[in-house]
Short mmCIF file of C-alpha atoms in Angstrom, two decimals:
data_model
loop_
_atom_site.label_atom_id
_atom_site.label_comp_id
_atom_site.label_asym_id
_atom_site.label_seq_id
_atom_site.Cartn_x
_atom_site.Cartn_y
_atom_site.Cartn_z
CA GLN T 164 -0.02 0.15 -0.11
CA LEU T 165 1.22 3.36 -0.81
CA GLN T 166 2.44 5.80 1.81
CA LEU T 167 3.54 9.36 1.56
CA GLN T 168 5.27 11.11 4.70
CA GLU T 169 6.36 14.60 5.08
CA SER T 170 9.42 15.52 6.87
CA GLY T 171 11.28 18.80 7.68
CA PRO T 172 11.73 21.40 10.18
CA ARG T 173 8.29 22.80 11.82
CA LEU T 174 9.60 26.30 12.62
CA VAL T 175 11.02 28.48 10.21
CA LYS T 176 12.24 32.02 10.85
CA PRO T 177 10.83 34.77 8.43
CA SER T 178 12.89 35.56 5.52
CA GLU T 179 14.79 32.01 5.60
CA THR T 180 14.20 29.03 3.27
CA LEU T 181 11.28 26.32 4.33
CA SER T 182 12.58 22.62 3.07
CA LEU T 183 10.42 19.71 3.25
CA THR T 184 10.83 16.15 1.78
CA CYS T 185 8.04 13.70 0.90
CA THR T 186 9.29 9.90 1.02
CA VAL T 187 7.46 7.66 -1.05
CA SER T 188 6.94 4.09 0.44
CA GLY T 189 5.33 0.67 -1.21
CA GLY T 190 5.45 2.10 -4.74
CA SER T 191 7.84 3.65 -6.87
CA ILE T 192 8.43 7.30 -7.56
CA SER T 193 9.59 6.62 -11.34
CA SER T 194 6.51 5.77 -12.91
CA SER T 195 5.12 7.55 -16.12
CA LEU T 196 1.70 7.66 -14.49
CA TYR T 197 2.09 9.85 -11.93
CA TYR T 198 3.01 13.47 -10.66
CA TRP T 199 4.14 14.19 -7.42
CA ASP T 200 2.32 17.12 -5.80
CA TRP T 201 2.50 19.68 -2.70
CA ILE T 202 -0.62 21.65 -1.25
CA ARG T 203 -0.66 23.57 1.43
CA GLN T 204 -3.69 24.88 4.15
CA PRO T 205 -3.16 28.06 6.34
CA PRO T 206 -4.89 27.33 9.68
CA GLY T 207 -8.55 27.30 9.21
CA LYS T 208 -8.46 28.02 5.88
CA GLY T 209 -8.98 26.05 2.72
CA LEU T 210 -6.47 24.08 0.23
CA GLU T 211 -3.49 25.70 -1.90
CA TRP T 212 -2.09 23.73 -4.79
CA ILE T 213 1.70 24.64 -4.66
CA GLY T 214 3.12 22.59 -7.44
CA SER T 215 3.67 19.32 -9.15
CA ILE T 216 7.07 17.45 -10.23
CA TYR T 217 7.51 14.29 -12.53
CA TYR T 218 10.17 11.50 -11.83
CA SER T 219 12.07 13.32 -14.94
CA GLY T 220 12.30 16.47 -13.02
CA THR T 221 9.48 18.21 -15.08
CA THR T 222 7.79 20.91 -12.95
CA TYR T 223 4.79 23.09 -12.72
CA TYR T 224 4.47 25.80 -9.94
CA SER T 225 1.64 28.10 -8.75
CA PRO T 226 2.02 31.45 -10.44
CA SER T 227 1.27 32.84 -6.94
CA LEU T 228 4.60 30.89 -5.55
CA LYS T 229 6.54 30.52 -8.47
CA SER T 230 9.21 33.01 -7.87
CA ARG T 231 9.97 31.15 -4.41
CA ILE T 232 9.46 27.81 -4.90
CA THR T 233 12.07 24.98 -5.99
CA MET T 234 11.07 21.22 -6.36
CA SER T 235 13.22 18.34 -6.95
CA VAL T 236 12.84 14.76 -6.95
CA ASP T 237 15.60 11.98 -6.07
CA THR T 238 14.70 8.72 -7.69
CA SER T 239 17.17 6.60 -5.81
CA LYS T 240 15.66 7.86 -2.40
CA ASN T 241 11.96 7.48 -3.66
CA GLN T 242 11.90 11.07 -2.35
CA PHE T 243 10.73 14.44 -3.41
CA SER T 244 11.07 17.98 -1.90
CA LEU T 245 9.96 21.59 -1.43
CA LYS T 246 11.94 24.52 -0.84
CA LEU T 247 10.23 27.77 -0.42
CA SER T 248 12.30 30.88 0.23
CA SER T 249 11.88 34.17 1.73
CA VAL T 250 8.79 32.98 3.75
CA THR T 251 6.70 35.17 5.94
CA ALA T 252 3.96 34.46 8.28
CA ALA T 253 1.39 33.97 5.65
CA ASP T 254 3.27 30.80 4.80
CA THR T 255 2.72 29.34 8.04
CA ALA T 256 0.58 26.13 7.05
CA VAL T 257 0.31 22.41 7.17
CA TYR T 258 2.03 21.23 4.09
CA PHE T 259 0.73 17.93 2.39
CA CYS T 260 2.50 15.88 -0.23
CA ALA T 261 -0.06 13.63 -2.69
CA ARG T 262 0.37 11.51 -5.66
CA HIS T 263 -1.35 12.90 -8.69
CA VAL T 264 -2.58 10.05 -10.91
CA LEU T 265 -2.64 10.93 -14.74
CA GLN T 266 -5.37 8.36 -16.01
CA LEU T 267 -5.18 9.57 -19.43
CA PRO T 268 -6.70 10.86 -21.55
CA ASP T 269 -8.69 12.73 -19.19
CA LYS T 270 -8.49 11.56 -15.72
CA TYR T 271 -6.63 13.14 -13.43
CA TYR T 272 -6.84 13.21 -9.44
CA MET T 273 -4.95 13.14 -6.03
CA ASP T 274 -5.78 9.87 -4.70
CA VAL T 275 -2.87 9.08 -2.08
CA TRP T 276 -1.86 12.11 0.74
CA GLY T 277 0.80 12.38 3.16
CA GLN T 278 -0.55 12.75 6.40
CA GLY T 279 0.78 16.63 6.58
CA THR T 280 3.18 18.52 8.77
CA THR T 281 2.55 21.95 10.12
CA VAL T 282 5.23 24.54 9.52
CA THR T 283 5.30 27.46 11.60
CA VAL T 284 7.12 30.71 10.48
CA SER T 285 8.10 32.83 13.26
CA SER T 286 10.94 34.28 15.14
CA ASP F 6 -6.07 31.22 -13.32
CA ILE F 7 -9.45 29.03 -13.00
CA GLN F 8 -11.52 30.09 -10.11
CA LEU F 9 -13.81 27.73 -8.25
CA THR F 10 -16.65 28.58 -6.11
CA GLN F 11 -18.68 26.70 -3.74
CA SER F 12 -22.21 26.99 -2.31
CA PRO F 13 -23.28 26.86 0.09
CA SER F 14 -20.25 27.47 2.35
CA PHE F 15 -21.99 25.90 5.50
CA LEU F 16 -24.66 23.62 5.56
CA SER F 17 -26.44 22.32 8.60
CA ALA F 18 -28.09 18.76 7.94
CA SER F 19 -29.61 15.61 9.79
CA VAL F 20 -28.66 12.07 9.58
CA GLY F 21 -30.42 10.58 6.69
CA ASP F 22 -30.77 13.79 4.55
CA ARG F 23 -30.13 14.14 1.01
CA VAL F 24 -27.40 16.98 0.46
CA THR F 25 -26.33 18.72 -2.76
CA ILE F 26 -23.13 20.72 -2.98
CA THR F 27 -22.31 22.74 -5.91
CA CYS F 28 -18.97 23.71 -7.40
CA ARG F 29 -18.75 26.45 -10.21
CA ALA F 30 -15.95 27.08 -12.62
CA SER F 31 -14.86 30.53 -13.88
CA GLN F 32 -14.48 28.78 -17.40
CA ASP F 33 -14.90 25.36 -19.14
CA ILE F 34 -12.91 22.49 -17.40
CA SER F 35 -15.07 19.80 -19.48
CA SER F 36 -14.60 17.04 -16.66
CA TYR F 37 -11.70 17.72 -15.01
CA LEU F 38 -13.03 17.72 -11.40
CA ALA F 39 -12.28 16.03 -8.14
CA TRP F 40 -14.01 16.01 -4.92
CA TYR F 41 -12.55 15.57 -1.69
CA GLN F 42 -13.54 15.06 1.90
CA GLN F 43 -11.71 16.45 4.86
CA LYS F 44 -11.97 15.85 8.83
CA PRO F 45 -10.24 18.00 10.83
CA GLY F 46 -6.72 17.59 11.57
CA LYS F 47 -6.63 14.98 8.75
CA ALA F 48 -5.51 14.88 5.12
CA PRO F 49 -8.18 15.41 2.34
CA ASN F 50 -9.65 11.93 1.09
CA LEU F 51 -10.61 11.81 -2.57
CA LEU F 52 -14.34 10.89 -3.17
CA MET F 53 -14.86 11.59 -6.85
CA TYR F 54 -12.98 12.10 -9.95
CA ALA F 55 -13.48 13.32 -13.68
CA ALA F 56 -16.89 14.74 -12.25
CA SER F 57 -18.96 11.53 -12.01
CA THR F 58 -16.34 8.67 -11.23
CA LEU F 59 -16.38 7.43 -7.49
CA HIS F 60 -13.18 6.34 -6.10
CA SER F 61 -12.46 3.00 -5.10
CA GLY F 62 -13.78 2.01 -1.73
CA VAL F 63 -15.76 5.40 -1.32
CA PRO F 64 -19.87 4.66 -0.30
CA SER F 65 -22.19 4.76 -3.15
CA ARG F 66 -24.29 7.18 -1.50
CA PHE F 67 -21.84 9.46 -2.89
CA SER F 68 -22.46 10.69 -6.24
CA GLY F 69 -21.08 13.42 -8.67
CA SER F 70 -22.25 15.00 -11.78
CA GLY F 71 -21.79 18.02 -14.18
CA SER F 72 -19.30 19.34 -16.89
CA GLY F 73 -18.15 22.53 -18.49
CA THR F 74 -18.54 25.18 -15.68
CA GLU F 75 -21.43 23.53 -13.08
CA PHE F 76 -21.07 20.43 -10.90
CA THR F 77 -22.26 19.17 -7.88
CA LEU F 78 -22.00 16.43 -5.75
CA THR F 79 -24.75 14.63 -3.77
CA ILE F 80 -24.93 12.65 -0.69
CA SER F 81 -28.11 10.54 -0.77
CA SER F 82 -28.45 9.62 2.82
CA LEU F 83 -26.13 11.50 5.10
CA GLN F 84 -24.18 9.51 7.58
CA PRO F 85 -22.66 10.60 10.89
CA GLU F 86 -19.17 9.96 9.37
CA ASP F 87 -19.94 12.37 6.33
CA PHE F 88 -20.17 15.52 8.89
CA ALA F 89 -17.04 16.92 7.25
CA THR F 90 -15.72 19.94 4.63
CA TYR F 91 -15.79 19.04 1.27
CA TYR F 92 -13.56 20.67 -1.48
CA CYS F 93 -13.74 20.44 -5.16
CA GLN F 94 -10.68 20.79 -7.33
CA GLN F 95 -10.27 21.37 -11.08
CA LEU F 96 -7.37 19.71 -12.85
CA HIS F 97 -8.24 20.97 -16.58
CA SER F 98 -5.09 23.44 -16.24
CA HIS F 99 -2.25 24.80 -14.20
CA PRO F 100 -2.55 25.89 -11.30
CA PHE F 101 -5.02 23.22 -9.91
CA THR F 102 -7.14 25.28 -8.29
CA PHE F 103 -9.57 24.31 -5.20
CA GLY F 104 -12.73 25.71 -4.51
CA PRO F 105 -13.25 27.35 -0.92
CA GLY F 106 -14.89 24.30 0.76
CA THR F 107 -18.54 23.72 2.26
CA LYS F 108 -18.62 22.78 5.66
CA VAL F 109 -21.44 19.94 6.62
CA ASP F 110 -22.26 20.21 10.07
CA ILE F 111 -24.93 18.25 12.26
CA LYS F 112 -28.29 19.89 12.79
#
């Protein structure tokens, strides 16, 4: 059974870089059938899509965050990562990683999610 | 960006009620729409994709319909475990936006 687990510092100082890793277990990240996504949820608010990465390294980022995001994939470790630079209090959120299924030609969805990790931006 | 709106934003209902949530897109997204259920402190769970395809393991009391710009999620007979927040998401084009959510509460 596929599982995703987020990891990384829970407290980040303003202006610094938030770094998170999602470890995929029970399946391979190197599949042509999936993208791997990051989504976040500020306290008491809705879901915000951050970006997607393919095992080949192809990325798609949210335009609102694009200037501050870097996503990467390490197929040898079955992991993908998120870096968000120049963080402010507005970046405080629960960060989820998820598997994004590409069931061509027209069925796309996020079917497996990590439990989420709370990241607080504060000095 | 494609904007999604949901109505109502809050819904109070009783066990056994039929519940319908609407999601509207700011432009045509064909059937590239998914629905998720989220309970407090938990990750979202996929309910429906391609607007009307029930995800594996999801009870048949959940159904979805629509295409283009208007979509609905229906729960035919609300169960105690269905009290949660429901989100729609468009996967037609980047960025893959979510709706603001509909909270279903106990009446």
